[in-house]
Every structure is written in C-alpha cells, then in structure tokens.
Coordinates of C-alpha atoms in Angstrom, one line a residue:
X1 CA 0.0 0.0 0.1
X2 CA 2.7 2.4 0.8
X3 CA 5.2 1.5 -2.0
X4 CA 5.5 4.3 -4.5
X5 CA 2.9 6.6 -2.6
X6 CA 3.8 10.3 -2.8
X7 CA 3.4 12.5 0.6
X8 CA 3.8 16.3 0.4
X9 CA 4.8 17.6 3.8
X10 CA 3.9 21.3 4.1
X11 CA 5.2 22.9 7.3
X12 CA 7.4 26.2 7.8
X13 CA 9.5 24.2 10.3
X14 CA 12.6 23.2 8.5
X15 CA 13.5 20.7 11.4
X16 CA 9.7 19.2 11.2
X17 CA 10.0 19.0 7.4
X18 CA 13.3 17.2 7.4
X19 CA 12.4 14.7 10.2
X20 CA 9.1 13.6 8.6
X21 CA 10.8 13.5 5.3
X22 CA 13.6 11.0 6.8
X23 CA 11.0 9.0 8.6
X24 CA 8.3 8.5 5.9
X25 CA 11.2 7.9 3.4
X26 CA 12.5 4.9 5.6
X27 CA 8.8 3.8 5.7
X28 CA 8.7 3.3 2.0
X29 CA 7.1 6.6 0.9
X30 CA 8.4 9.3 -1.6
X31 CA 8.3 12.5 0.1
X32 CA 8.5 16.1 -1.2
X33 CA 8.3 19.3 1.2
X34 CA 7.0 22.8 1.3
X35 CA 7.5 25.7 3.6
X36 CA 4.6 27.7 2.6
X37 CA 1.3 28.1 0.3
X38 CA 3.5 29.3 -2.6
X39 CA 5.9 26.1 -2.6
X40 CA 2.9 23.8 -2.0
X41 CA 1.1 25.1 -4.9
X42 CA 4.1 24.9 -7.1
X43 CA 4.7 21.3 -5.7
X44 CA 1.4 20.1 -6.9
X45 CA 1.8 21.5 -10.4
X46 CA 4.8 19.5 -10.6
X47 CA 3.4 16.2 -9.2
X48 CA 0.2 14.8 -7.8
X49 CA 0.8 13.7 -4.2
X50 CA -1.2 10.7 -2.8
X51 CA -1.4 12.5 0.6
X52 CA -0.9 15.8 2.1
X53 CA 0.2 16.5 5.7
X54 CA -0.6 20.3 5.9
X55 CA 0.3 22.4 8.9
X56 CA -2.3 25.0 10.0
X57 CA -0.1 27.8 11.2
X58 CA 1.8 28.8 8.0
X59 CA 3.2 32.1 6.9
X60 CA 1.0 33.8 4.2
X61 CA -2.0 31.6 3.4
X62 CA -2.8 29.4 6.4
X63 CA -3.5 25.7 6.3
X64 CA -7.2 26.3 6.3
X65 CA -7.1 28.6 3.2
X66 CA -4.8 25.9 1.6
X67 CA -7.2 23.1 2.2
X68 CA -10.0 25.0 0.6
X69 CA -7.9 25.7 -2.3
X70 CA -7.0 22.0 -2.9
X71 CA -10.6 20.9 -2.3
X72 CA -11.7 23.1 -5.3
X73 CA -10.1 20.8 -7.9
X74 CA -8.7 17.7 -5.8
X75 CA -10.0 14.7 -3.7
X76 CA -6.4 14.0 -2.4
X77 CA -6.4 13.1 1.3
X78 CA -5.4 15.5 3.5
X79 CA -4.3 15.3 7.3
X80 CA -4.1 18.7 9.1
X81 CA -1.0 19.4 11.6
X82 CA -2.2 21.3 14.6
X83 CA 0.0 22.9 17.1
X84 CA -2.7 22.2 19.9
X85 CA -5.6 20.0 20.3
X86 CA -8.1 22.6 19.7
X87 CA -11.6 21.1 19.0
X88 CA -12.6 24.2 16.9
X89 CA -9.5 24.0 14.8
X90 CA -10.5 20.2 14.2
X91 CA -14.1 21.1 13.2
X92 CA -13.1 23.8 10.9
X93 CA -10.4 21.5 9.2
X94 CA -12.9 18.7 8.6
X95 CA -15.5 21.1 7.3
X96 CA -13.3 22.6 4.7
X97 CA -12.5 19.1 3.5
X98 CA -9.5 17.6 5.6
X99 CA -9.8 13.8 5.9
X100 CA -8.3 13.7 9.4
X101 CA -6.1 15.8 11.9
X102 CA -3.3 15.1 14.5
X103 CA -1.9 17.3 17.2
X104 CA 1.7 18.4 17.7
X105 CA 3.8 16.9 19.3
X106 CA 2.9 13.5 17.8
X107 CA 4.8 10.3 17.8
X108 CA 5.8 8.9 14.4
X109 CA 3.7 5.6 15.2
X110 CA 0.7 7.7 15.8
X111 CA 1.1 9.5 12.6
X112 CA 1.7 6.4 10.6
X113 CA -1.4 4.8 11.9
X114 CA -3.5 8.0 11.1
X115 CA -1.9 8.0 7.6
X116 CA -2.6 4.3 6.9
X117 CA -6.2 4.6 8.1
X118 CA -6.9 7.6 5.8
X119 CA -5.4 5.8 2.7
X120 CA -7.2 2.6 3.7
X121 CA -10.5 4.5 3.6
X122 CA -9.5 6.2 0.2
X123 CA -8.2 2.7 -1.1
X124 CA -11.7 1.0 -0.2
X125 CA -13.8 3.4 -1.7
X126 CA -12.2 3.1 -5.0
X127 CA -12.3 5.2 -8.1
X128 CA -15.0 8.0 -8.3
X129 CA -18.0 6.6 -10.2
X130 CA -18.0 7.4 -13.8
X131 CA -20.8 9.9 -14.1
X132 CA -22.3 9.3 -17.7
X133 CA -23.0 12.3 -19.8
X134 CA -25.7 10.3 -21.6
X135 CA -29.2 11.4 -20.9
X136 CA -28.1 14.5 -18.9
X137 CA -29.3 18.0 -19.9
X138 CA -27.0 20.6 -21.1
X139 CA -27.2 22.3 -17.7
X140 CA -29.4 22.2 -14.5
X141 CA -30.8 25.6 -13.2
X142 CA -31.9 25.8 -9.5
X143 CA -32.3 28.8 -7.1
X144 CA -29.6 31.5 -8.3
X145 CA -27.4 28.6 -9.9
X146 CA -26.2 26.9 -13.1
X147 CA -24.5 23.5 -13.1
X148 CA -22.9 22.7 -16.5
X149 CA -22.9 18.9 -17.0
X150 CA -20.0 19.0 -19.8
X151 CA -17.6 21.2 -17.9
X152 CA -19.0 20.3 -14.4
X153 CA -18.7 24.1 -13.5
X154 CA -21.0 25.8 -11.2
X155 CA -22.0 29.3 -12.0
X156 CA -23.7 32.0 -9.7
X157 CA -26.2 33.4 -12.4
X158 CA -26.3 36.6 -10.1
X159 CA -22.5 37.6 -10.4
X160 CA -21.6 35.2 -13.4
X161 CA -18.6 33.9 -11.2
X162 CA -18.0 30.2 -12.2
X163 CA -16.6 27.6 -9.7
X164 CA -14.8 24.1 -10.4
X165 CA -16.1 21.3 -8.6
X166 CA -14.2 18.2 -7.6
X167 CA -15.8 14.8 -9.1
X168 CA -17.4 13.7 -5.6
X169 CA -18.8 17.3 -4.9
X170 CA -20.4 17.4 -8.6
X171 CA -21.8 13.6 -8.0
X172 CA -23.4 14.8 -4.9
X173 CA -24.8 18.0 -6.6
X174 CA -25.9 16.1 -9.5
X175 CA -27.5 13.5 -7.4
X176 CA -29.5 16.0 -5.6
X177 CA -30.8 17.7 -8.8
X178 CA -31.8 14.6 -10.4
X179 CA -33.9 13.6 -7.1
X180 CA -35.2 17.0 -5.8
X181 CA -37.4 17.2 -3.0
X182 CA -36.7 13.5 -2.2
X183 CA -35.2 12.4 1.1
X184 CA -31.9 10.7 0.5
X185 CA -30.2 8.5 3.3
X186 CA -26.4 8.4 3.8
X187 CA -25.7 5.5 2.3
X188 CA -27.4 6.5 -0.9
X189 CA -25.3 9.9 -0.9
X190 CA -22.3 8.0 0.0
X191 CA -22.7 5.2 -2.7
X192 CA -23.2 8.0 -5.4
X193 CA -20.1 10.0 -4.3
X194 CA -17.7 7.3 -3.1
X195 CA -19.2 4.1 -4.8
X196 CA -19.8 2.1 -1.7
X197 CA -21.9 2.3 1.6
X198 CA -20.6 4.8 4.3
X199 CA -19.1 3.1 7.6
X200 CA -21.1 4.1 10.8
X201 CA -17.8 6.1 12.0
X202 CA -17.2 7.9 8.8
X203 CA -18.0 11.7 8.5
X204 CA -16.9 11.9 4.9
X205 CA -20.9 12.6 4.2
X206 CA -21.1 15.5 6.9
X207 CA -17.9 17.0 5.6
X208 CA -19.0 16.8 2.1
X209 CA -22.4 18.2 2.7
X210 CA -21.0 21.2 4.7
X211 CA -18.5 21.9 1.7
X212 CA -21.4 21.8 -0.5
X213 CA -23.6 24.1 1.5
X214 CA -20.8 26.4 2.0
X215 CA -20.4 26.6 -1.9
X216 CA -24.1 27.3 -2.4
X217 CA -24.2 30.0 0.3
X218 CA -26.9 27.7 2.2
X219 CA -25.1 28.2 5.5
X220 CA -26.4 28.9 9.1
X221 CA -29.1 27.2 11.2
X222 CA -31.9 27.5 8.5
X223 CA -30.8 25.9 5.4
X224 CA -32.8 26.8 2.5
X225 CA -31.5 24.1 -0.1
X226 CA -30.2 21.2 1.7
X227 CA -32.2 20.4 4.5
X228 CA -31.6 17.6 7.2
X229 CA -34.4 15.4 7.8
X230 CA -33.5 14.1 11.2
X231 CA -33.0 10.5 11.5
X232 CA -33.8 10.0 7.7
X233 CA -31.3 11.8 5.6
X234 CA -31.1 15.0 3.5
X235 CA -33.6 16.7 1.1
X236 CA -32.8 19.1 -1.7
X237 CA -35.5 21.8 -1.6
X238 CA -35.5 23.6 -4.9
X239 CA -37.2 23.8 -8.1
X240 CA -35.0 22.5 -10.7
X241 CA -35.1 23.1 -14.5
X242 CA -33.2 22.1 -17.4
X243 CA -31.1 23.7 -20.6
X244 CA -31.6 20.9 -23.1
X245 CA -28.5 20.0 -25.5
X246 CA -28.7 21.1 -29.2

C-alpha cells in the first residue's frame, strides 16, 4: 500500500520537514516538502501527491485556506497538523475538506497509524464513479445557480462567477438535482459519491455536505436548499429546470 505513494509535507518548520521526510522515506514513501502555500502550489503543479500533511499555522495563506484551495479541484487525502488539540480547529479543518487531523507533538507511530487509516479509506472507496453524460441535460438551473454538465462548472447566475467542482462534489450535487424534494439517506449519498456504503464512524458525508452548503451559500441554522431530515437523511429543497442539448 505504501510503495511508490507520494506524500507532500507542508510545514514552515525546517526541522519538522526534515524529520518527517527522513522518517517517511524509511517507511517506504516518496516525500516532497514545502515551507508555505506558494511552495505547496508549485509542488502540486509538478506532481500529484497521494496524501498531504498540512500544517495549519503557516506564513501567508494558512492551512485552512490551502485546504480549501486544494478541495476546489482535488480529492487528495489531507491530514491537518495542529499545534494544539483545539476542537474548533479540528471541526473547521474537517468542514473545509480535511480527512483527519493530528496534534503536535505526535509520535511517528501515531502519525503512521493515521496515514494508513486515511489511505485505507481512500483505497476501499475505489475510483470515483463515472458519471455518464448520456441522458443528462446541458445544464441544471436551480435557485441562483447553473450547473454545466459538460464542464462540471457551477455558475452563480447573479454574479456570473464560475467555480470548479471536484468529482465527488459534482456527483453529490448531481444526485440532489436528479432527485429534488426527495429524502436521500446517507448510504445513497455515499454510494453516489464514493461507490460504496458509508461506515458508521465515517464523517465524509457530513464534511462533503458542509462543503457543498458553503459553496451554495446555504449556511447557518436555517438551510434553504439542503435540509436535514433528522433520522432519515437529506432533502434538496429547490425547483429544478433544465437546459437541453442542441
């Protein structure tokens, strides 16, 4: 599982970067490092990491901002490195798309266990389901949004701004748009976005729903679009129309 896996370590502390690079290399990983967001983005244009260890406290863009940046285009697993075991930092990181977190100082064994657990989850979920373009309209229209099914771009009709979506976020929104005003349980959502049923302890559905709500501006206690039906699942509360293909 570890052989040939590439880990990107992002931390402004040179000693920590060097220690992690030495340890992870001995464990069979390939390792690249970055001291800040600029270097991280540069590394990601050169290679595609299989996992990112991302420190929260960084000069310039912090780990939260960088996690959000990565999640716009990639589902690569991210483990946040926190200086203190702060519950709010952990919650924010998970809601922005991180897969796990670990508080400093941590033991090498603890880090390795977390990394293996995250990579097992990714492996068991398999490749993202292929969303067939057949029988799909050119675009879905709902609320103030337009989802283009060819480019998978989400456009705010009011501002004309467009946003790229990851495969799993696009699959989730497409599921809701295909079945509006219908209660969908967690297993249905997880299977549509990950290709399998959810495990009881997994928070991936919660994290992904939070991320989609944030993108749609559907935040706060009174969600308008994605409603939680306690004990049953989630309901997409919107009138949906379509643009047909030529």
